mmCIF file of C-alpha atoms in Angstrom:
data_model
loop_
_atom_site.group_PDB
_atom_site.id
_atom_site.type_symbol
_atom_site.label_atom_id
_atom_site.label_comp_id
_atom_site.label_asym_id
_atom_site.label_seq_id
_atom_site.Cartn_x
_atom_site.Cartn_y
_atom_site.Cartn_z
ATOM 1 C CA MET A 1 10.458 -50.358 36.481
ATOM 2 C CA GLN A 2 12.824 -52.666 34.595
ATOM 3 C CA SER A 3 15.979 -51.137 33.166
ATOM 4 C CA ALA A 4 16.015 -50.532 29.417
ATOM 5 C CA GLN A 5 19.084 -52.780 29.172
ATOM 6 C CA SER A 6 17.330 -55.767 30.721
ATOM 7 C CA VAL A 7 14.258 -55.340 28.516
ATOM 8 C CA LEU A 8 16.127 -54.768 25.265
ATOM 9 C CA THR A 9 18.519 -57.682 25.710
ATOM 10 C CA SER A 10 15.946 -60.203 26.938
ATOM 11 C CA LYS A 11 15.694 -63.319 24.779
ATOM 12 C CA ASN A 12 12.203 -62.542 23.506
ATOM 13 C CA LYS A 13 13.251 -59.047 22.361
ATOM 14 C CA PHE A 14 16.857 -59.413 21.170
ATOM 15 C CA HIS A 15 16.260 -60.577 17.611
ATOM 16 C CA VAL A 16 15.304 -59.247 14.186
ATOM 17 C CA ASN A 17 11.767 -59.648 12.845
ATOM 18 C CA LEU A 18 11.306 -57.325 9.880
ATOM 19 C CA GLY A 19 7.871 -55.812 9.348
ATOM 20 C CA LEU A 20 5.900 -52.675 10.183
ATOM 21 C CA THR A 21 2.675 -53.992 11.723
ATOM 22 C CA ARG A 22 3.872 -54.160 15.339
ATOM 23 C CA THR A 23 5.449 -50.693 15.183
ATOM 24 C CA TYR A 24 2.335 -49.184 13.607
ATOM 25 C CA GLU A 25 0.176 -50.718 16.332
ATOM 26 C CA ALA A 26 2.421 -49.415 19.115
ATOM 27 C CA LEU A 27 2.578 -45.893 17.713
ATOM 28 C CA GLU A 28 -1.175 -45.832 17.118
ATOM 29 C CA ARG A 29 -1.744 -46.594 20.809
ATOM 30 C CA LEU A 30 0.594 -43.693 21.649
ATOM 31 C CA ASN A 31 -1.368 -41.300 19.382
ATOM 32 C CA ASN A 32 1.176 -41.463 16.551
ATOM 33 C CA PRO A 33 3.933 -39.219 17.949
ATOM 34 C CA GLN A 34 5.883 -39.592 14.685
ATOM 35 C CA ASN A 35 3.290 -37.455 12.904
ATOM 36 C CA ALA A 36 4.364 -34.400 14.922
ATOM 37 C CA LEU A 37 7.957 -34.650 13.667
ATOM 38 C CA LYS A 38 9.814 -33.710 10.477
ATOM 39 C CA PHE A 39 12.301 -36.318 9.275
ATOM 40 C CA ILE A 40 15.358 -36.799 7.126
ATOM 41 C CA HIS A 41 15.363 -40.570 6.589
ATOM 42 C CA VAL A 42 18.636 -42.330 5.745
ATOM 43 C CA ALA A 43 19.147 -45.883 4.433
ATOM 44 C CA GLY A 44 21.983 -47.706 2.681
ATOM 45 C CA THR A 45 24.679 -50.308 3.228
ATOM 46 C CA ASN A 46 27.660 -48.092 4.081
ATOM 47 C CA GLY A 47 27.872 -44.444 5.077
ATOM 48 C CA LYS A 48 24.533 -44.057 6.884
ATOM 49 C CA GLY A 49 26.132 -43.168 10.195
ATOM 50 C CA SER A 50 28.507 -40.604 8.695
ATOM 51 C CA VAL A 51 25.687 -38.965 6.731
ATOM 52 C CA CYS A 52 23.516 -38.790 9.856
ATOM 53 C CA ALA A 53 26.375 -37.396 11.943
ATOM 54 C CA MET A 54 27.064 -34.635 9.417
ATOM 55 C CA LEU A 55 23.404 -33.727 9.026
ATOM 56 C CA ASN A 56 22.976 -33.622 12.786
ATOM 57 C CA GLU A 57 26.030 -31.409 13.312
ATOM 58 C CA ILE A 58 24.964 -29.024 10.539
ATOM 59 C CA LEU A 59 21.404 -28.663 11.832
ATOM 60 C CA CYS A 60 22.493 -28.336 15.470
ATOM 61 C CA THR A 61 24.970 -25.625 14.465
ATOM 62 C CA HIS A 62 22.357 -23.840 12.340
ATOM 63 C CA PHE A 63 19.800 -23.802 15.159
ATOM 64 C CA LEU A 64 22.264 -23.042 17.963
ATOM 65 C CA ASN A 65 20.854 -20.482 20.431
ATOM 66 C CA THR A 66 17.324 -20.933 19.101
ATOM 67 C CA ASN A 67 14.337 -22.885 20.400
ATOM 68 C CA VAL A 68 14.502 -25.355 17.512
ATOM 69 C CA LYS A 69 15.431 -28.883 18.567
ATOM 70 C CA VAL A 70 17.161 -31.555 16.470
ATOM 71 C CA GLY A 71 16.751 -35.269 17.168
ATOM 72 C CA LEU A 72 19.105 -38.042 16.068
ATOM 73 C CA PHE A 73 18.311 -41.764 15.967
ATOM 74 C CA THR A 74 21.143 -44.120 14.967
ATOM 75 C CA SER A 75 22.381 -47.670 15.446
ATOM 76 C CA PRO A 76 24.207 -49.659 16.590
ATOM 77 C CA HIS A 77 25.621 -48.191 19.779
ATOM 78 C CA LEU A 78 29.192 -48.622 20.973
ATOM 79 C CA PHE A 79 28.966 -48.411 24.748
ATOM 80 C CA SER A 80 25.354 -47.704 25.705
ATOM 81 C CA TYR A 81 21.873 -47.721 24.204
ATOM 82 C CA ARG A 82 21.703 -44.056 25.232
ATOM 83 C CA GLU A 83 23.937 -43.176 22.270
ATOM 84 C CA ARG A 84 21.195 -44.102 19.819
ATOM 85 C CA ILE A 85 18.727 -41.382 20.863
ATOM 86 C CA LYS A 86 19.888 -37.766 21.101
ATOM 87 C CA ILE A 87 18.402 -34.280 21.189
ATOM 88 C CA ASN A 88 20.685 -31.413 20.179
ATOM 89 C CA GLY A 89 23.640 -33.765 20.472
ATOM 90 C CA GLU A 90 22.846 -34.861 24.037
ATOM 91 C CA ALA A 91 22.189 -38.549 24.645
ATOM 92 C CA ILE A 92 18.955 -39.511 26.352
ATOM 93 C CA LEU A 93 19.322 -39.754 30.127
ATOM 94 C CA GLN A 94 19.261 -43.293 31.515
ATOM 95 C CA GLU A 95 16.110 -42.650 33.545
ATOM 96 C CA ASN A 96 14.363 -41.375 30.424
ATOM 97 C CA LEU A 97 15.538 -44.354 28.385
ATOM 98 C CA ASP A 98 14.147 -46.696 31.051
ATOM 99 C CA LYS A 99 10.888 -44.719 31.085
ATOM 100 C CA TYR A 100 10.346 -44.623 27.332
ATOM 101 C CA ILE A 101 11.323 -48.253 26.758
ATOM 102 C CA GLU A 102 8.694 -49.165 29.351
ATOM 103 C CA ILE A 103 6.136 -46.980 27.547
ATOM 104 C CA ALA A 104 7.016 -48.673 24.250
ATOM 105 C CA SER A 105 6.868 -52.183 25.698
ATOM 106 C CA LYS A 106 3.426 -51.537 27.205
ATOM 107 C CA SER A 107 2.132 -50.220 23.871
ATOM 108 C CA GLN A 108 2.827 -53.531 22.100
ATOM 109 C CA SER A 109 4.089 -56.610 23.918
ATOM 110 C CA GLU A 110 5.684 -58.273 20.876
ATOM 111 C CA LEU A 111 8.082 -55.490 19.851
ATOM 112 C CA THR A 112 11.663 -56.519 19.128
ATOM 113 C CA GLU A 113 14.713 -54.693 20.486
ATOM 114 C CA PHE A 114 14.986 -52.320 17.531
ATOM 115 C CA GLU A 115 11.234 -51.765 17.365
ATOM 116 C CA LEU A 116 11.206 -50.854 21.060
ATOM 117 C CA LEU A 117 13.971 -48.322 20.463
ATOM 118 C CA THR A 118 12.177 -46.876 17.433
ATOM 119 C CA VAL A 119 8.886 -46.427 19.264
ATOM 120 C CA ALA A 120 10.621 -45.055 22.369
ATOM 121 C CA ALA A 121 12.571 -42.551 20.267
ATOM 122 C CA MET A 122 9.458 -41.323 18.441
ATOM 123 C CA LYS A 123 7.616 -40.753 21.719
ATOM 124 C CA TYR A 124 10.642 -39.176 23.392
ATOM 125 C CA PHE A 125 11.236 -36.796 20.489
ATOM 126 C CA CYS A 126 7.577 -35.801 20.386
ATOM 127 C CA ASP A 127 7.351 -35.231 24.146
ATOM 128 C CA GLY A 128 10.619 -33.278 24.014
ATOM 129 C CA GLY A 129 9.308 -30.843 21.408
ATOM 130 C CA VAL A 130 11.791 -31.896 18.740
ATOM 131 C CA ASP A 131 11.330 -30.210 15.368
ATOM 132 C CA TYR A 132 13.659 -32.103 13.017
ATOM 133 C CA VAL A 133 14.807 -35.729 13.285
ATOM 134 C CA ILE A 134 17.664 -37.392 11.435
ATOM 135 C CA LEU A 135 16.487 -40.990 11.293
ATOM 136 C CA GLU A 136 18.755 -43.906 10.393
ATOM 137 C CA THR A 137 17.279 -47.240 9.377
ATOM 138 C CA GLY A 138 18.348 -50.323 11.264
ATOM 139 C CA LEU A 139 18.277 -53.038 8.600
ATOM 140 C CA GLY A 140 17.135 -52.557 5.023
ATOM 141 C CA GLY A 141 14.458 -49.914 4.727
ATOM 142 C CA ARG A 142 11.224 -51.151 3.205
ATOM 143 C CA PHE A 143 10.320 -53.310 6.228
ATOM 144 C CA ASP A 144 12.513 -51.555 8.769
ATOM 145 C CA SER A 145 10.566 -50.263 11.768
ATOM 146 C CA THR A 146 11.685 -46.689 11.103
ATOM 147 C CA ASN A 147 9.716 -46.784 7.846
ATOM 148 C CA VAL A 148 6.463 -45.851 9.562
ATOM 149 C CA ILE A 149 6.928 -42.171 8.766
ATOM 150 C CA GLU A 150 4.677 -40.840 6.018
ATOM 151 C CA LYS A 151 6.185 -37.681 4.522
ATOM 152 C CA PRO A 152 9.900 -37.165 5.186
ATOM 153 C CA LEU A 153 11.552 -33.924 4.174
ATOM 154 C CA CYS A 154 13.782 -36.189 2.107
ATOM 155 C CA SER A 155 14.965 -39.776 1.868
ATOM 156 C CA VAL A 156 18.715 -40.338 1.491
ATOM 157 C CA ILE A 157 20.134 -43.571 0.058
ATOM 158 C CA THR A 158 23.837 -44.091 0.738
ATOM 159 C CA SER A 159 26.073 -46.606 -1.057
ATOM 160 C CA ILE A 160 24.573 -50.031 -1.708
ATOM 161 C CA ASP A 161 26.577 -53.226 -1.398
ATOM 162 C CA PHE A 162 26.279 -56.793 -0.158
ATOM 163 C CA ASP A 163 25.355 -57.143 3.500
ATOM 164 C CA HIS A 164 22.566 -58.954 5.358
ATOM 165 C CA THR A 165 21.934 -60.928 2.181
ATOM 166 C CA ALA A 166 19.852 -63.558 3.987
ATOM 167 C CA ARG A 167 17.266 -60.897 4.763
ATOM 168 C CA LEU A 168 17.665 -58.333 1.991
ATOM 169 C CA GLY A 169 18.501 -60.423 -1.081
ATOM 170 C CA ASN A 170 21.464 -61.887 -2.929
ATOM 171 C CA THR A 171 21.772 -59.266 -5.676
ATOM 172 C CA ILE A 172 22.486 -55.550 -5.660
ATOM 173 C CA ASP A 173 19.103 -54.893 -7.263
ATOM 174 C CA GLU A 174 17.269 -56.829 -4.553
ATOM 175 C CA ILE A 175 19.152 -55.010 -1.796
ATOM 176 C CA ALA A 176 18.643 -51.624 -3.471
ATOM 177 C CA TYR A 177 14.912 -52.306 -3.732
ATOM 178 C CA GLN A 178 14.721 -52.888 0.011
ATOM 179 C CA LYS A 179 16.741 -49.769 0.815
ATOM 180 C CA ALA A 180 14.708 -47.635 -1.611
ATOM 181 C CA GLY A 181 11.569 -48.600 0.280
ATOM 182 C CA ILE A 182 12.033 -45.453 2.394
ATOM 183 C CA ILE A 183 11.280 -43.260 -0.639
ATOM 184 C CA LYS A 184 7.788 -41.815 -0.170
ATOM 185 C CA LYS A 185 5.194 -40.545 -2.605
ATOM 186 C CA ASN A 186 5.766 -36.902 -3.648
ATOM 187 C CA CYS A 187 8.706 -36.532 -1.226
ATOM 188 C CA PRO A 188 12.229 -35.776 -2.523
ATOM 189 C CA SER A 189 15.025 -38.344 -2.415
ATOM 190 C CA VAL A 190 18.814 -38.134 -2.647
ATOM 191 C CA VAL A 191 21.287 -40.564 -4.183
ATOM 192 C CA SER A 192 24.591 -40.686 -6.049
ATOM 193 C CA ALA A 193 24.460 -41.518 -9.752
ATOM 194 C CA HIS A 194 27.409 -43.862 -9.064
ATOM 195 C CA ASN A 195 25.469 -45.880 -6.504
ATOM 196 C CA LYS A 196 25.532 -49.554 -7.518
ATOM 197 C CA GLY A 197 21.779 -49.705 -7.059
ATOM 198 C CA PHE A 198 21.050 -46.463 -8.889
ATOM 199 C CA SER A 199 18.771 -47.880 -11.587
ATOM 200 C CA VAL A 200 16.505 -49.561 -9.035
ATOM 201 C CA ILE A 201 16.520 -46.514 -6.758
ATOM 202 C CA LYS A 202 15.630 -44.229 -9.675
ATOM 203 C CA SER A 203 12.815 -46.564 -10.685
ATOM 204 C CA CYS A 204 11.410 -46.488 -7.146
ATOM 205 C CA ALA A 205 11.694 -42.698 -7.067
ATOM 206 C CA ASP A 206 9.920 -42.388 -10.425
ATOM 207 C CA GLU A 207 7.140 -44.672 -9.259
ATOM 208 C CA ALA A 208 6.665 -42.556 -6.127
ATOM 209 C CA ASN A 209 6.798 -39.287 -8.106
ATOM 210 C CA SER A 210 9.784 -38.345 -5.949
ATOM 211 C CA ASP A 211 12.083 -35.560 -7.133
ATOM 212 C CA LEU A 212 15.486 -37.224 -7.289
ATOM 213 C CA TYR A 213 18.449 -35.072 -6.202
ATOM 214 C CA LEU A 214 21.789 -36.338 -7.487
ATOM 215 C CA ALA A 215 24.862 -35.856 -5.308
ATOM 216 C CA ASP A 216 27.643 -33.593 -6.628
ATOM 217 C CA GLU A 217 30.422 -35.813 -7.987
ATOM 218 C CA ASN A 218 33.056 -33.047 -7.829
ATOM 219 C CA ILE A 219 33.472 -32.884 -4.053
ATOM 220 C CA LYS A 220 36.853 -34.121 -2.824
ATOM 221 C CA VAL A 221 38.312 -35.079 0.552
ATOM 222 C CA GLU A 222 42.087 -35.177 1.088
ATOM 223 C CA PHE A 223 44.249 -36.124 4.083
ATOM 224 C CA ASP A 224 47.854 -34.880 4.177
ATOM 225 C CA GLY A 225 48.970 -36.947 7.150
ATOM 226 C CA GLU A 226 48.310 -34.056 9.507
ATOM 227 C CA ASN A 227 45.116 -32.359 8.409
ATOM 228 C CA ASN A 228 42.007 -33.329 6.493
ATOM 229 C CA TYR A 229 40.138 -31.101 4.035
ATOM 230 C CA ALA A 230 36.956 -31.097 1.982
ATOM 231 C CA TYR A 231 36.840 -29.225 -1.333
ATOM 232 C CA ILE A 232 33.362 -27.951 -2.208
ATOM 233 C CA ALA A 233 32.627 -25.728 -5.197
ATOM 234 C CA GLY A 234 36.217 -24.522 -5.315
ATOM 235 C CA GLU A 235 36.409 -23.756 -1.585
ATOM 236 C CA LYS A 236 38.511 -25.528 1.041
ATOM 237 C CA TYR A 237 37.024 -26.582 4.389
ATOM 238 C CA ASP A 238 38.619 -28.172 7.454
ATOM 239 C CA PHE A 239 36.927 -31.566 7.724
ATOM 240 C CA SER A 240 37.192 -33.882 10.707
ATOM 241 C CA LEU A 241 36.044 -37.142 9.042
ATOM 242 C CA LEU A 242 38.908 -39.003 7.346
ATOM 243 C CA GLY A 243 38.591 -41.058 4.194
ATOM 244 C CA ASP A 244 38.266 -40.204 0.518
ATOM 245 C CA TYR A 245 34.901 -41.999 0.559
ATOM 246 C CA GLN A 246 33.544 -39.296 2.874
ATOM 247 C CA ALA A 247 33.372 -37.098 -0.223
ATOM 248 C CA GLN A 248 30.458 -39.263 -1.406
ATOM 249 C CA ASN A 249 28.737 -39.005 1.967
ATOM 250 C CA LEU A 250 29.299 -35.263 2.144
ATOM 251 C CA ALA A 251 27.867 -34.853 -1.351
ATOM 252 C CA LEU A 252 24.709 -36.681 -0.252
ATOM 253 C CA VAL A 253 24.469 -34.426 2.801
ATOM 254 C CA LEU A 254 24.750 -31.258 0.728
ATOM 255 C CA SER A 255 22.034 -32.488 -1.636
ATOM 256 C CA ALA A 256 19.794 -33.337 1.324
ATOM 257 C CA LEU A 257 20.216 -29.793 2.631
ATOM 258 C CA GLU A 258 18.697 -28.516 -0.626
ATOM 259 C CA CYS A 259 15.476 -30.301 0.299
ATOM 260 C CA LEU A 260 15.052 -28.498 3.615
ATOM 261 C CA PRO A 261 12.789 -25.455 4.187
ATOM 262 C CA PHE A 262 15.754 -23.307 5.270
ATOM 263 C CA LYS A 263 19.222 -22.495 3.929
ATOM 264 C CA ILE A 264 22.593 -23.329 5.471
ATOM 265 C CA ASP A 265 25.227 -20.597 5.111
ATOM 266 C CA LYS A 266 28.926 -21.212 4.524
ATOM 267 C CA LYS A 267 29.925 -20.186 8.041
ATOM 268 C CA THR A 268 27.583 -22.783 9.542
ATOM 269 C CA LEU A 269 28.783 -25.427 7.115
ATOM 270 C CA ALA A 270 32.450 -24.697 7.866
ATOM 271 C CA ALA A 271 31.930 -24.912 11.632
ATOM 272 C CA ALA A 272 29.956 -28.145 11.361
ATOM 273 C CA LEU A 273 32.431 -29.903 9.061
ATOM 274 C CA LYS A 274 35.288 -28.988 11.365
ATOM 275 C CA ASN A 275 33.514 -30.197 14.506
ATOM 276 C CA VAL A 276 31.558 -33.258 13.373
ATOM 277 C CA ARG A 277 32.543 -36.527 15.031
ATOM 278 C CA TRP A 278 31.571 -40.101 14.224
ATOM 279 C CA LYS A 279 33.457 -42.373 16.565
ATOM 280 C CA PHE A 280 35.511 -45.297 15.238
ATOM 281 C CA ARG A 281 35.176 -44.366 11.572
ATOM 282 C CA LEU A 282 38.755 -44.009 10.331
ATOM 283 C CA GLU A 283 39.636 -42.497 13.688
ATOM 284 C CA TYR A 284 43.381 -41.879 13.670
ATOM 285 C CA ASP A 285 45.526 -41.213 16.734
ATOM 286 C CA LYS A 286 48.902 -40.025 15.477
ATOM 287 C CA GLU A 287 50.609 -40.252 18.879
ATOM 288 C CA LYS A 288 49.562 -43.871 19.414
ATOM 289 C CA LYS A 289 50.013 -44.748 15.715
ATOM 290 C CA MET A 290 46.565 -46.322 15.812
ATOM 291 C CA LEU A 291 43.703 -46.304 13.336
ATOM 292 C CA ILE A 292 40.291 -47.509 14.484
ATOM 293 C CA ASP A 293 37.601 -48.230 11.920
ATOM 294 C CA GLY A 294 34.145 -49.765 12.050
ATOM 295 C CA ALA A 295 34.425 -51.496 8.655
ATOM 296 C CA HIS A 296 32.329 -54.643 9.023
ATOM 297 C CA ASN A 297 31.645 -55.906 5.502
ATOM 298 C CA PRO A 298 33.777 -56.445 2.373
ATOM 299 C CA SER A 299 32.985 -53.072 0.813
ATOM 300 C CA GLY A 300 33.845 -51.233 4.045
ATOM 301 C CA VAL A 301 37.082 -53.173 4.409
ATOM 302 C CA PHE A 302 37.952 -52.414 0.785
ATOM 303 C CA VAL A 303 37.655 -48.684 1.535
ATOM 304 C CA LEU A 304 39.824 -49.087 4.626
ATOM 305 C CA ARG A 305 42.513 -50.977 2.693
ATOM 306 C CA ASN A 306 42.576 -48.313 -0.020
ATOM 307 C CA PHE A 307 42.974 -45.608 2.623
ATOM 308 C CA LEU A 308 45.903 -47.470 4.170
ATOM 309 C CA ASP A 309 47.550 -48.033 0.791
ATOM 310 C CA LYS A 310 47.191 -44.373 -0.148
ATOM 311 C CA TYR A 311 48.221 -42.660 3.092
ATOM 312 C CA PHE A 312 50.271 -45.269 4.998
ATOM 313 C CA LYS A 313 51.812 -47.235 2.163
ATOM 314 C CA ASN A 314 55.263 -47.625 3.715
ATOM 315 C CA GLU A 315 54.162 -48.368 7.276
ATOM 316 C CA LYS A 316 54.491 -51.838 8.774
ATOM 317 C CA LYS A 317 50.967 -52.814 9.873
ATOM 318 C CA THR A 318 49.509 -54.844 12.734
ATOM 319 C CA PHE A 319 45.801 -55.648 12.577
ATOM 320 C CA VAL A 320 43.551 -56.506 15.502
ATOM 321 C CA PHE A 321 40.444 -58.016 13.951
ATOM 322 C CA GLY A 322 37.178 -59.426 15.271
ATOM 323 C CA CYS A 323 33.764 -59.685 13.671
ATOM 324 C CA LEU A 324 30.326 -61.291 13.790
ATOM 325 C CA ASN A 325 29.890 -64.793 12.450
ATOM 326 C CA ASN A 326 27.160 -63.772 9.980
ATOM 327 C CA LYS A 327 29.573 -61.586 8.011
ATOM 328 C CA ASP A 328 31.653 -62.565 4.988
ATOM 329 C CA TYR A 329 34.780 -62.653 7.140
ATOM 330 C CA LYS A 330 36.778 -64.723 4.653
ATOM 331 C CA LYS A 331 36.329 -62.067 1.966
ATOM 332 C CA MET A 332 36.944 -59.286 4.478
ATOM 333 C CA LEU A 333 40.288 -60.737 5.521
ATOM 334 C CA GLU A 334 41.326 -61.464 1.941
ATOM 335 C CA ILE A 335 40.812 -57.786 1.110
ATOM 336 C CA LEU A 336 42.305 -56.478 4.328
ATOM 337 C CA LEU A 337 45.608 -58.304 4.550
ATOM 338 C CA ASN A 338 48.785 -57.906 2.557
ATOM 339 C CA GLU A 339 51.537 -60.504 2.736
ATOM 340 C CA ASP A 340 53.677 -58.718 5.320
ATOM 341 C CA ASP A 341 50.852 -57.588 7.627
ATOM 342 C CA GLU A 342 50.520 -59.002 11.146
ATOM 343 C CA LEU A 343 47.101 -60.274 12.242
ATOM 344 C CA TYR A 344 45.792 -60.755 15.769
ATOM 345 C CA PHE A 345 42.340 -62.260 16.047
ATOM 346 C CA TYR A 346 40.179 -61.052 18.933
ATOM 347 C CA GLU A 347 37.383 -63.392 20.033
ATOM 348 C CA PHE A 348 35.301 -60.762 21.808
ATOM 349 C CA ASP A 349 32.381 -61.350 24.160
ATOM 350 C CA TYR A 350 29.186 -61.162 22.111
ATOM 351 C CA PRO A 351 26.527 -63.783 21.281
ATOM 352 C CA CYS A 352 27.235 -63.805 17.526
ATOM 353 C CA ALA A 353 30.973 -63.123 17.655
ATOM 354 C CA LEU A 354 33.160 -65.139 15.286
ATOM 355 C CA LYS A 355 35.275 -67.799 16.996
ATOM 356 C CA TYR A 356 38.904 -68.463 16.136
ATOM 357 C CA GLU A 357 38.027 -72.062 15.243
ATOM 358 C CA GLN A 358 35.650 -70.787 12.537
ATOM 359 C CA LEU A 359 38.407 -69.008 10.632
ATOM 360 C CA PRO A 360 39.490 -70.522 7.295
ATOM 361 C CA HIS A 361 42.583 -72.720 7.558
ATOM 362 C CA GLU A 362 44.762 -70.315 5.576
ATOM 363 C CA ILE A 363 43.826 -67.435 7.889
ATOM 364 C CA LYS A 364 44.398 -69.447 11.061
ATOM 365 C CA ASN A 365 47.901 -70.217 9.813
ATOM 366 C CA ARG A 366 48.832 -66.549 9.963
ATOM 367 C CA ALA A 367 46.502 -65.242 12.690
ATOM 368 C CA GLN A 368 47.499 -65.120 16.324
ATOM 369 C CA LYS A 369 44.599 -65.419 18.745
ATOM 370 C CA THR A 370 44.625 -62.813 21.501
ATOM 371 C CA CYS A 371 42.560 -62.469 24.646
ATOM 372 C CA ASP A 372 44.340 -59.223 25.516
ATOM 373 C CA PRO A 373 44.372 -56.969 22.416
ATOM 374 C CA CYS A 374 45.154 -53.923 24.546
ATOM 375 C CA LYS A 375 48.534 -55.462 25.340
ATOM 376 C CA ILE A 376 49.241 -55.892 21.614
ATOM 377 C CA LEU A 377 48.206 -52.303 20.954
ATOM 378 C CA ASP A 378 50.457 -51.026 23.724
ATOM 379 C CA GLU A 379 53.530 -53.022 22.764
ATOM 380 C CA THR A 380 53.806 -52.993 18.967
ATOM 381 C CA GLN A 381 55.646 -50.157 17.245
ATOM 382 C CA ASN A 382 53.839 -50.806 13.955
ATOM 383 C CA LEU A 383 50.858 -48.876 12.667
ATOM 384 C CA LYS A 384 47.968 -50.486 14.555
ATOM 385 C CA ILE A 385 44.619 -50.995 12.801
ATOM 386 C CA VAL A 386 41.622 -52.204 14.806
ATOM 387 C CA CYS A 387 38.585 -53.175 12.739
ATOM 388 C CA GLY A 388 35.964 -55.774 11.828
ATOM 389 C CA SER A 389 32.946 -54.923 13.973
ATOM 390 C CA LEU A 390 31.483 -51.922 15.765
ATOM 391 C CA TYR A 391 30.322 -54.301 18.482
ATOM 392 C CA MET A 392 33.908 -55.477 18.926
ATOM 393 C CA LEU A 393 35.239 -51.915 19.067
ATOM 394 C CA GLY A 394 32.655 -50.956 21.660
ATOM 395 C CA ARG A 395 33.582 -53.829 23.922
ATOM 396 C CA LEU A 396 37.322 -53.491 23.445
ATOM 397 C CA PHE A 397 37.628 -49.754 24.077
ATOM 398 C CA ASN A 398 34.940 -49.592 26.720
ATOM 399 C CA ALA A 399 36.876 -52.201 28.679
ATOM 400 C CA GLY A 400 40.262 -50.791 27.747
#
C-alpha cells in the first residue's frame, strides 16, 4: 500500500481541476457513503476555518459522553494531511488515512488531491458511524468536490472577498455566485446581511427556496490585552479566538445552530467558546511577544492590520512574511506595513512559494531576506508578527 502522502502529492494528483463528475463517480462506486451523513456545509473567502472550528467544538461538547459522533473536514493542513479529517476532535490515524486514500484512488483513477481527500473522508465518516459532519469547501463551492451532498442541514456562507480570481471570477458577484453554489433546494442557509456578496447569495437562496437565516449583527468580541470575550444577547462569555472579526463568524455559527434538530444550552456554548482552538489564527503568545496569523489575502491582511492598530498601536513591530506566488502579495504588503515596521521575507520551501526576486522593487528595498526566521523571532525584542500563508506557517513552525 502506498502512503497517503506519496499518492496525494504525486504530480498527477497535486493540482486543482474543479468539477463534480469525478467525485460523483467515485462515491457512486462506494455506494454513496455521503448519503448516510448529515452535513453543515461551509463556504466563503475568509472565516470558513474559524466557523468550522466553532461548530465542531460546540457539537462535540453537546454530544460529549453520548454515542453521537461528529466529523470535521477542513483544509489546508499545517503539518499533516491527518489534520483535515477528524472524528470527535481526533485526527484520522495514519494507517486509516493510507487505507482510505487507497480506497478513494481505486474508486476513480483521475481524482485530484482534494477530490481524493473528499472521497476518503466521506467513506471514513460513514464507516466510522459519524452522525454529523462539518464540511468545509476547498475552493469556491459550486464546483468544489464537497458539493456532492444533496440535503445539508444548512449551508453557511462566510465573508466574500477577492481570492482565487482566476478560477472564481474577477468581481464580488461572480465569486459570491460560486460560493453560493452550496445552497441546496429547500435547505436553510446562513449569511450576514453585511456580506459583500449578499445580494447574489440572497438571489441564489430565493431561487432554491432556501430559508435564509441572517447573522445577528449585535454580537461583539473584545480583547483587553489579557483576556478575550464574546458578548451575546447581553451576556459575557470567555472566548479563545482573538479578533473583532470573529464576532461575524460567531454570529454565523449561532444562526447555523438554529437550523439543527437539537438545541444548544448556554452551559455548552460557554464551555465550547472557551475551549475552541483554531491554530495560527491571531494566535498570540504574550511571553514571546509573538502573533501568528494565517492571513493570506488582502482582506485577511486588512483585518490583521486593524487588530494590530487597535490593540498594539504603540508596539514596535517586526514582520516575518512569506506567501504563495498566486496571491496579491503587493496589495497584501501595502496594507500590512507601516513606515516604521521591520520586514523579513521568508522564501519557504513549497512549489508555489513566492521568491524574493519576485517582490516589487519598493518592497525589496525595505525587506530583508531570511533563511532562518526562527533566529529573527528569537532575537528581536519587538512585537513579532508572522503571516502571509498557512503553508508557510506550517513549514516554519513544524521545523522550528
